Coordinates of C-alpha atoms (C1' of nucleotides) in Angstrom, one line a residue:
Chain I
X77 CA -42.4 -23.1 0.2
X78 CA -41.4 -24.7 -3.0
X79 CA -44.6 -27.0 -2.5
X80 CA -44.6 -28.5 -6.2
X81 CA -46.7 -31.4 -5.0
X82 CA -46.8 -32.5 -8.2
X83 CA -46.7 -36.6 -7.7
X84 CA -44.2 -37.7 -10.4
X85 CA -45.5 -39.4 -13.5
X86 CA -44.1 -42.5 -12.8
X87 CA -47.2 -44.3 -11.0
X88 CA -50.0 -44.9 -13.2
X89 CA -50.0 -47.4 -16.1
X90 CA -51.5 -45.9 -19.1
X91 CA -54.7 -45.0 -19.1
X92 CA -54.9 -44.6 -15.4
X93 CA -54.1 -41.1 -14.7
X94 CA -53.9 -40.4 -10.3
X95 CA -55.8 -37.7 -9.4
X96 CA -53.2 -35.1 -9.5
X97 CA -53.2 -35.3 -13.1
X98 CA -56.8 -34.5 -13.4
X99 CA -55.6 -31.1 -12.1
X100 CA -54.3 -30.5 -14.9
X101 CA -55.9 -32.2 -17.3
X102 CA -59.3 -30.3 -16.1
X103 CA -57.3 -27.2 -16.9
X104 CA -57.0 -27.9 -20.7
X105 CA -60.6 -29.1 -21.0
X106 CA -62.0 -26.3 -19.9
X107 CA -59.0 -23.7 -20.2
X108 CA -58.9 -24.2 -24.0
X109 CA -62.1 -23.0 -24.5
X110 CA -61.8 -20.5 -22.6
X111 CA -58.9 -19.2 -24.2
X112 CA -60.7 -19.8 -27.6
X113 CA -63.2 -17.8 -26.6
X114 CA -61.1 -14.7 -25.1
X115 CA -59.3 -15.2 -28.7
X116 CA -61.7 -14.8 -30.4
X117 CA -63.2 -12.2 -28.5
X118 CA -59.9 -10.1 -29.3
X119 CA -60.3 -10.7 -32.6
X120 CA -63.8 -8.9 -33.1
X121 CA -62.8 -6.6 -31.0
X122 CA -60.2 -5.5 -33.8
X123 CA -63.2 -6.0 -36.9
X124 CA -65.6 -4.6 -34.8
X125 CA -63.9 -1.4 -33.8
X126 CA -65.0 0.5 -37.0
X127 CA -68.3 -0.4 -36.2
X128 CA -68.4 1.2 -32.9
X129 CA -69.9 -2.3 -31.7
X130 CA -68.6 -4.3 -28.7
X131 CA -68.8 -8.4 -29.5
X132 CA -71.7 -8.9 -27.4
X133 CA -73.5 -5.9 -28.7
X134 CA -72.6 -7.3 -32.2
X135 CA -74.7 -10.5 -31.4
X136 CA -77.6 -8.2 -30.1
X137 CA -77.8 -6.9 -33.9
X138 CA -77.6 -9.8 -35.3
X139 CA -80.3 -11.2 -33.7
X140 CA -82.4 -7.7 -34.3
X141 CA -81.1 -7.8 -38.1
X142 CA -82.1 -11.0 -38.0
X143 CA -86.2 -11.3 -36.2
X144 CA -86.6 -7.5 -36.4
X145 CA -88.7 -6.0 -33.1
X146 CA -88.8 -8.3 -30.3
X147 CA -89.5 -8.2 -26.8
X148 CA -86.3 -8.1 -24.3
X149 CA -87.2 -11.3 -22.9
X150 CA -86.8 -13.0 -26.8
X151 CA -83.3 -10.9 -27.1
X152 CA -81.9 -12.9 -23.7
X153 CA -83.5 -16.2 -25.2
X154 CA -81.7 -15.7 -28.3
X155 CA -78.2 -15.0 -26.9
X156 CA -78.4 -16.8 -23.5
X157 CA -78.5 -13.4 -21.8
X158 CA -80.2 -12.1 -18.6
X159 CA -82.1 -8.5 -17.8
X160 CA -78.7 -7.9 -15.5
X161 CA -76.7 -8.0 -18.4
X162 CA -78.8 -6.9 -21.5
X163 CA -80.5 -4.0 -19.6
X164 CA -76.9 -1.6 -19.6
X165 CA -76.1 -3.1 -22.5
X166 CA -79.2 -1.9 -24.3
X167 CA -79.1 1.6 -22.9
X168 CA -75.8 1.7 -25.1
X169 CA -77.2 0.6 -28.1
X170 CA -79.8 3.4 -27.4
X171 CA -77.4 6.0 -26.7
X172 CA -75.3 4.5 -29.7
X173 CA -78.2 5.7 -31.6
X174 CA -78.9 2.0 -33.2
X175 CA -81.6 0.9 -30.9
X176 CA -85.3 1.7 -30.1
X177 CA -86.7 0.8 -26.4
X178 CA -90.6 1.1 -26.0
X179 CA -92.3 -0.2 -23.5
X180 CA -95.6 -2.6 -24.9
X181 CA -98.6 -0.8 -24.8
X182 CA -100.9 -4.0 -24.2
X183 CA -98.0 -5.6 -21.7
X184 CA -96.7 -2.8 -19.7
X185 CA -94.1 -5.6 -18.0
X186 CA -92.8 -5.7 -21.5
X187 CA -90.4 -3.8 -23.9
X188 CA -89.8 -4.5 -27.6
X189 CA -86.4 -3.5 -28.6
X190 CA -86.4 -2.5 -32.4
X191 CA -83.8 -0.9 -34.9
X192 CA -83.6 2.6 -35.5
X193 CA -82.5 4.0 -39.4
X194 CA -79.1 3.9 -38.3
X195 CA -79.4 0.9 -36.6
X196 CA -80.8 -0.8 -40.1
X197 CA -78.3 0.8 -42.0
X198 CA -75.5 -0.8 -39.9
X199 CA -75.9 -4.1 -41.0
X200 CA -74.7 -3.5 -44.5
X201 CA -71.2 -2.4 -42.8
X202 CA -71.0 -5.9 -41.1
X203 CA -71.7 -8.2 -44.1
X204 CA -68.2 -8.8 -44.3
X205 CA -66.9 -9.2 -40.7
X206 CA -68.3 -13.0 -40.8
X207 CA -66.1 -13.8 -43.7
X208 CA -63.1 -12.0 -42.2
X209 CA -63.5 -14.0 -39.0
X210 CA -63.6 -17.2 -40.9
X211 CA -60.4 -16.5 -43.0
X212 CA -58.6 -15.7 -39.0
X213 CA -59.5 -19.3 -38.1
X214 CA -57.7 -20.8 -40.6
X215 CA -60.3 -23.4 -40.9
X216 CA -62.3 -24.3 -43.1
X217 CA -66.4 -24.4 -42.7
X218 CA -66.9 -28.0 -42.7
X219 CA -64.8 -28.2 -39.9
X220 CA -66.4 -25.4 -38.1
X221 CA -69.4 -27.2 -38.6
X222 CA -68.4 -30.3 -36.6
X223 CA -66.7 -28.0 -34.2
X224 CA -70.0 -25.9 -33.6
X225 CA -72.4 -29.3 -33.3
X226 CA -69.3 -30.6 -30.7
X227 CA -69.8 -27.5 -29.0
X228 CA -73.9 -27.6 -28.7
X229 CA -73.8 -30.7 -27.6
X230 CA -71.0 -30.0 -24.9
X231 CA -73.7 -27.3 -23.4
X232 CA -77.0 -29.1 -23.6
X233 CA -75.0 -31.8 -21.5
X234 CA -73.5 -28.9 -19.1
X235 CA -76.9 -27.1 -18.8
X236 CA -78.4 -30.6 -18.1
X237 CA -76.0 -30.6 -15.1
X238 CA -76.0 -27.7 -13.9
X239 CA -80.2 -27.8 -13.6
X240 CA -80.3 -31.4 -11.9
X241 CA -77.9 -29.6 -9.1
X242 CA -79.6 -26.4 -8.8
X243 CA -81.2 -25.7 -5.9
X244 CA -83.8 -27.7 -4.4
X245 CA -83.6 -30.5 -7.5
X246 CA -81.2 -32.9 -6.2
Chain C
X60 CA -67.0 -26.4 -50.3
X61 CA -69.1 -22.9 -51.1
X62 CA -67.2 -20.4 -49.7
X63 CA -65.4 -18.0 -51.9
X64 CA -62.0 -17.2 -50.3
X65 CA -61.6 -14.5 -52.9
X66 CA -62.2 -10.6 -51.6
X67 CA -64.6 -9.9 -54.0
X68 CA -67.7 -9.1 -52.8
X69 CA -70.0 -12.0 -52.6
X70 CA -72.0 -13.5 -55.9
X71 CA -75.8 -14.2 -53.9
X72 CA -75.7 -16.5 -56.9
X73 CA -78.9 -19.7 -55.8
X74 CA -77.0 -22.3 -53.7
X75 CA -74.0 -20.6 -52.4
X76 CA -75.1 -18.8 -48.9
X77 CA -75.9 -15.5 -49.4
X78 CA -73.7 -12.9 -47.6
X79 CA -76.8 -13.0 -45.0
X80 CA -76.3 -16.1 -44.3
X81 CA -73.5 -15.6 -43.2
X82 CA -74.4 -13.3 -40.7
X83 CA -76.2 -16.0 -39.1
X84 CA -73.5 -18.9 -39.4
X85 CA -71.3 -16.2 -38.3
X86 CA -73.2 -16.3 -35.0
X87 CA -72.9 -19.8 -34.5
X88 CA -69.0 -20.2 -34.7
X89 CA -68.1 -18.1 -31.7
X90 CA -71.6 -18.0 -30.5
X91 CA -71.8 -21.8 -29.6
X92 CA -68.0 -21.1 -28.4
X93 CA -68.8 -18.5 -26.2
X94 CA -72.2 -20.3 -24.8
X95 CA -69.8 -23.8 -24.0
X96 CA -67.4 -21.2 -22.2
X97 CA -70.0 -19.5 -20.0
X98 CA -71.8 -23.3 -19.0
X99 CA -69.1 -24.6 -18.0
X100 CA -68.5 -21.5 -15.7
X101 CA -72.3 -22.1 -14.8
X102 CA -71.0 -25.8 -13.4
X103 CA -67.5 -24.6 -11.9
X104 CA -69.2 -21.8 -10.2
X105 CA -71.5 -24.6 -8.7
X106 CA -68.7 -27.2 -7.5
X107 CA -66.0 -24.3 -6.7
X108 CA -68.4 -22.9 -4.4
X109 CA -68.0 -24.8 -1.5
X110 CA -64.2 -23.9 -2.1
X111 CA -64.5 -20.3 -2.1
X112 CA -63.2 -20.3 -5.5
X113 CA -64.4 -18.2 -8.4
X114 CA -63.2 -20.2 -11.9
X115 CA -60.2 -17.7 -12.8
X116 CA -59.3 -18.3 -9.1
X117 CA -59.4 -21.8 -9.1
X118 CA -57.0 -21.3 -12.6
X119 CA -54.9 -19.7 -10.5
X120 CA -54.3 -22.2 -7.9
X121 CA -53.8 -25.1 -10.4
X122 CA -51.1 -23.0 -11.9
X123 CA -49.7 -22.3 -8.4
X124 CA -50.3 -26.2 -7.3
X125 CA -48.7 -27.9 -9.9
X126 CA -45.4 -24.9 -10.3
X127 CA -45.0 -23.7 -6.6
X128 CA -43.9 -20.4 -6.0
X129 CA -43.6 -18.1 -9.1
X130 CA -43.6 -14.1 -10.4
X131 CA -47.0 -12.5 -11.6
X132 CA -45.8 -12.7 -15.0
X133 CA -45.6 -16.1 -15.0
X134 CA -48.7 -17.0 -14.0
X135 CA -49.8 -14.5 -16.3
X136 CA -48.2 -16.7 -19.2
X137 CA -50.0 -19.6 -17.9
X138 CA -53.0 -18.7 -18.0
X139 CA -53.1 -15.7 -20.8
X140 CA -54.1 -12.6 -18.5
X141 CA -51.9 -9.4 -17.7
X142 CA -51.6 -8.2 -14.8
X143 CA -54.3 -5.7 -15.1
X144 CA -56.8 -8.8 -14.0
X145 CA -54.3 -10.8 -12.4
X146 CA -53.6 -7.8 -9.6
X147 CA -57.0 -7.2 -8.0
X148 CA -58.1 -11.5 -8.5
X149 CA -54.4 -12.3 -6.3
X150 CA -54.8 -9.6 -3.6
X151 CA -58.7 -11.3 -3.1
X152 CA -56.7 -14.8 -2.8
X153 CA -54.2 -13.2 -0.7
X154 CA -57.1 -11.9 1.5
X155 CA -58.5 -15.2 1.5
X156 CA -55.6 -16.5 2.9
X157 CA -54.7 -18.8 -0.1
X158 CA -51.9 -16.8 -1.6
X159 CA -48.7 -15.5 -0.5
X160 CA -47.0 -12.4 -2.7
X161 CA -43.5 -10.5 -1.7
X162 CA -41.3 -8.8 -3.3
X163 CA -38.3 -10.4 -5.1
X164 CA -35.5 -8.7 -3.3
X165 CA -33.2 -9.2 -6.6
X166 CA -36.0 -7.5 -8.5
X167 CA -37.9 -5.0 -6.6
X168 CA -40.0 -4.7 -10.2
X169 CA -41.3 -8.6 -9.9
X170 CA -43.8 -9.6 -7.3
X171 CA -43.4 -13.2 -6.1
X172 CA -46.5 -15.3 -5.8
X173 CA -46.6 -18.2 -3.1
X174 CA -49.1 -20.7 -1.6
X175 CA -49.8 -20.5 2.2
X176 CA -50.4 -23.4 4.3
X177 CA -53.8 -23.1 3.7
X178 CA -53.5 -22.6 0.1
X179 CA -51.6 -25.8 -0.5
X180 CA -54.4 -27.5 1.9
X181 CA -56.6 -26.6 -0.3
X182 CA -55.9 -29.0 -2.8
X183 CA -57.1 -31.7 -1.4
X184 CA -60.5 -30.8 -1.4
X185 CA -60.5 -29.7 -5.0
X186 CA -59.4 -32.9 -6.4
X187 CA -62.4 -34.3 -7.2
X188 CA -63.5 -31.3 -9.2
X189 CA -62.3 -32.5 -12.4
X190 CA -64.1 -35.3 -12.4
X191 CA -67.1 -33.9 -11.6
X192 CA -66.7 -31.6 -14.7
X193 CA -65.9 -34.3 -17.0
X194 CA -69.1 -36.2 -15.5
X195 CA -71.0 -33.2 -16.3
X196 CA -69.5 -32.6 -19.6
X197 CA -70.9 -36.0 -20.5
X198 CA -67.9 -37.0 -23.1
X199 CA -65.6 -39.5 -22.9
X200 CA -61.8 -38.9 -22.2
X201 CA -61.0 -39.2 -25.9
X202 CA -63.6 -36.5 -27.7
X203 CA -62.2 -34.2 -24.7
X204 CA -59.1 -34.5 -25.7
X205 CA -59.7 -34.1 -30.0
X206 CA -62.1 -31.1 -29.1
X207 CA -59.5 -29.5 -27.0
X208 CA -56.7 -30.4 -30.0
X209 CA -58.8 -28.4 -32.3
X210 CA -59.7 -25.5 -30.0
X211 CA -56.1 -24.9 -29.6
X212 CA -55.4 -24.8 -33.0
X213 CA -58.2 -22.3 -33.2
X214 CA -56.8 -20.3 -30.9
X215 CA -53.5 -19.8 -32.0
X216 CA -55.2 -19.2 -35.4
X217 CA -56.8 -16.3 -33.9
X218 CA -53.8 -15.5 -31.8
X219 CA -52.2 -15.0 -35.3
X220 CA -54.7 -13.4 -37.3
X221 CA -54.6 -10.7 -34.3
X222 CA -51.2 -10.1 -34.5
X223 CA -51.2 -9.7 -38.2
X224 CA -53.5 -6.7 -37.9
X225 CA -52.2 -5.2 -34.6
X226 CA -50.9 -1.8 -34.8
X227 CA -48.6 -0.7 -37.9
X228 CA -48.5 -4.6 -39.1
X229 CA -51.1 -4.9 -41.5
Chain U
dC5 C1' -114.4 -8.8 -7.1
dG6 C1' -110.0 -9.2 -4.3
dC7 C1' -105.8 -11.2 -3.3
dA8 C1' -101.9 -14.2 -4.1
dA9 C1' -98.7 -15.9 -7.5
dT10 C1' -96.3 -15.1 -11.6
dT11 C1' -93.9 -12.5 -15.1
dC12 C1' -90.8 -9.1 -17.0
dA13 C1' -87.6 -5.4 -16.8
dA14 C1' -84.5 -2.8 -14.1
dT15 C1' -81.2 -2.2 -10.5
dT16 C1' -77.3 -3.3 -7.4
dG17 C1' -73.2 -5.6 -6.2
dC18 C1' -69.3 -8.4 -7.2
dG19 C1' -65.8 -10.3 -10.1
dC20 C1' -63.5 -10.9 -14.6
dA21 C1' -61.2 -9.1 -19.1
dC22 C1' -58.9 -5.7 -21.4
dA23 C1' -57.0 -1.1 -22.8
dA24 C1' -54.6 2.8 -21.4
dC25 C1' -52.1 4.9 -18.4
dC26 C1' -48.5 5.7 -14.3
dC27 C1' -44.5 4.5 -11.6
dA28 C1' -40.4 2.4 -9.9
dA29 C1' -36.6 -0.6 -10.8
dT30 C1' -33.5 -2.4 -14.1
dT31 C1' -30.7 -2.6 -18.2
dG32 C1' -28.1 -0.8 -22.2
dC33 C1' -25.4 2.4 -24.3
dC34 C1' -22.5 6.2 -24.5
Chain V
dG203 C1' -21.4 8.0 -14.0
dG204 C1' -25.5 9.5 -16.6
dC205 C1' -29.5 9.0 -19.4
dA206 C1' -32.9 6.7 -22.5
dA207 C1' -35.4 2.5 -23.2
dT208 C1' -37.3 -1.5 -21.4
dT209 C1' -39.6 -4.3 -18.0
dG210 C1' -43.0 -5.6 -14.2
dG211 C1' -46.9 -4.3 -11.3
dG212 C1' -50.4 -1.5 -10.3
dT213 C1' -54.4 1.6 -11.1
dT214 C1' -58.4 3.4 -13.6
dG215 C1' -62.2 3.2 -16.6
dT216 C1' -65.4 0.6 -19.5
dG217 C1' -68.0 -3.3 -20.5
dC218 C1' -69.6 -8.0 -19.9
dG219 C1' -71.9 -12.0 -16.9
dC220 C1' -74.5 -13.5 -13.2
dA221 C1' -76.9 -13.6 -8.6
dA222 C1' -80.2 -11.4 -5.9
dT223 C1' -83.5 -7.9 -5.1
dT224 C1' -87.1 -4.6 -6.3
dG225 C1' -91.2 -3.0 -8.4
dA226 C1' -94.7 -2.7 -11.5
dA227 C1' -98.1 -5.2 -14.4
dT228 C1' -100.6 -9.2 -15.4
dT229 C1' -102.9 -13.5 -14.5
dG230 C1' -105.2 -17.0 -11.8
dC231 C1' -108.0 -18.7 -8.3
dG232 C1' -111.4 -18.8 -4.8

DNA sequence: CGCAATTCAATTGCGCACAACCCAATTGCC
DNA sequence: GGCAATTGGGTTGTGCGCAATTGAATTGCG
C-alpha cells in the first residue's frame, strides 16, 4: 500500500502545525509518559524482586506501612485502585503471608486489610529501594519535585475531563 | 539539597528526611507518574471509543499512519513493546479489519504489517483526537512539550539504570 | 416496621505488559 | 555442505487495570 499519508512539512508557518502533525505530536504527549511509566515500572521490578513484591503490591505496603489497618475501600482511595483490581491483588499479599483480611465486625460490607509480623517486618527491607530509585533517575529531588506537582496537576485536569464527559453529565 | 548520595545508611539526624520519609516521597515520584499515565488512558479510552480503538491500538495505527507498511519489529521499536504484546493486540486489529500482516517472502522469519483500506480510512476520523486530549490536558502547547523533554530524559535514565543491573552487568 | 436505595467487596471478562519459553528461518563459520 | 548461533514471531503464564455485574449488608424514607 505504501500509504505514508504523511502531508509533507512544508505547509504550515510556524506555529501552525496541520492536523497531521497532531498525530504525532499526541503520540509524544502522552507516549512519553507512558514510556516513563513502563520504565520505571521495569526498574522496580529489578529492586523489588528480592522483596518478593510486584510494583503495585509495593504501593499497597506503603500505604499499610504508612496508615496501618484500613478498610479496602481507603486502600483503593489511597492508590487510585478499584475492588476489580485490589481484590486478586490482595489475596496475594495474603497468600504472600504479609497481609491480614477480616471482614468488620460492625460493617459486614467492609474488610480492614492489616499487616501481619511478616508483613511489618518487611518494611525495614524496603527503606532503601526509594533511594535506589532516585539515584536511577539521574535527577535530582528538586527537580522531581516540580516534575511530581506538573504531574498532579496534569491529572486533576484529566480527571476533570474525563467526569464532565462521563455518562449522563454532558 | 538534603539528600545524601553516599551508601551509607541514612543519619535520621532533625531536618534531613528520615529514611521514612522517603518511603512516602518515594510513592509520589512514580506514583503521580503512574496516576498521569492511567488518566490519560481514562480520557483516550473515552474518545477512542467511538473508533473501536483501545489506546495501545490507537499507538499502533499512528505508527502505521505516519510509516506505511512495516515488520513487527519495527513497530515494536516505535513504540517499546515485544512481540509478546504486539502479537495478540495486531491479530485483534487484523480481525478488526484495520491491519493487514503477510509474510515477507525474503524473510519467512519477519511478519509484514500493513493498513487496509479501511485502516488508512480510519484516519480521518481520529484526527481530532489530539486535540481533544490536549484540551483535556488543560496545558498549553509549550509546558507539553518541557514536561515531555523531561520525561524522556527520565526515561532513558531508567532505561540506563536497568541495563546497568541487568543480568551479569552489575 | 417494611421496602427501596445505597454501599462495599468480590467476581467475571477483556485487554495490555512482560518474562520465559518454543520454533522456524537465516546467517556465520569451518 | 554441515552445524552452531542468531534472529523474528508466536505462545503461555502471571499480574495489573478497568468496566460491568452480583450479592450481601446497611441506611433511609414513608
Amino acid at each position: 500500500m505504501t500509504a505514508t499519508p504523511a502531508p509533507g512539512p512544508g505547509a504550515p508557518a510556524a506555529g501552525a502545525p496541520a492536523a497531521g502533525d497532531f498525530l504525532r505530536l499526541d503520540e509524544q504527549i502522552c507516549f512519553s509518559l507512558n514510556a516513563a511509566s513502563r520504565a520505571f515500572g521495569g526498574v522496580y521490578r529489578i529492586l523489588l524482586k528480592d522483596l518478593g513484591l510486584t510494583y503495585p503490591q509495593y504501593l499497597v505496603m506503603l500505604v499499610l506501612w504508612e496508615h496501618g489497618e484500613l478498610p479496602v475501600k481507603k486502600v483503593g482511595e489511597h492508590l487510585r485502585l478499584d475492588s476489580g483490581t485490589l481484590s486478586p491483588l490482595l489475596k496475594r499479599l495474603e497468600a504472600a503471608g504479609l497481609v491480614r483480611r477480616e471482614r468488620n465486625a460492625r460493617d459486614e460490607r467492609s474488610v480492614q486489610v492489616g499487616l501481619t509480623e511478616e508483613g511489618s517486618a518487611l518494611r525495614e527491607r524496603a527503606l532503601d529501594v526509594p533511594r535506589r530509585i532516585a539515584a536511577a533517575t539521574g535527577a535530582d529531588l528538586e527537580e522531581i519535585r516540580a516534575l511530581r506537582a506538573r504531574l498532579d496537576r496534569l491529572t486533576a485536569a484529566l480527571d476533570e475531563a474525563a467526569l464532565t464527559r462521563a455518562p449522563g453529565c454532558t
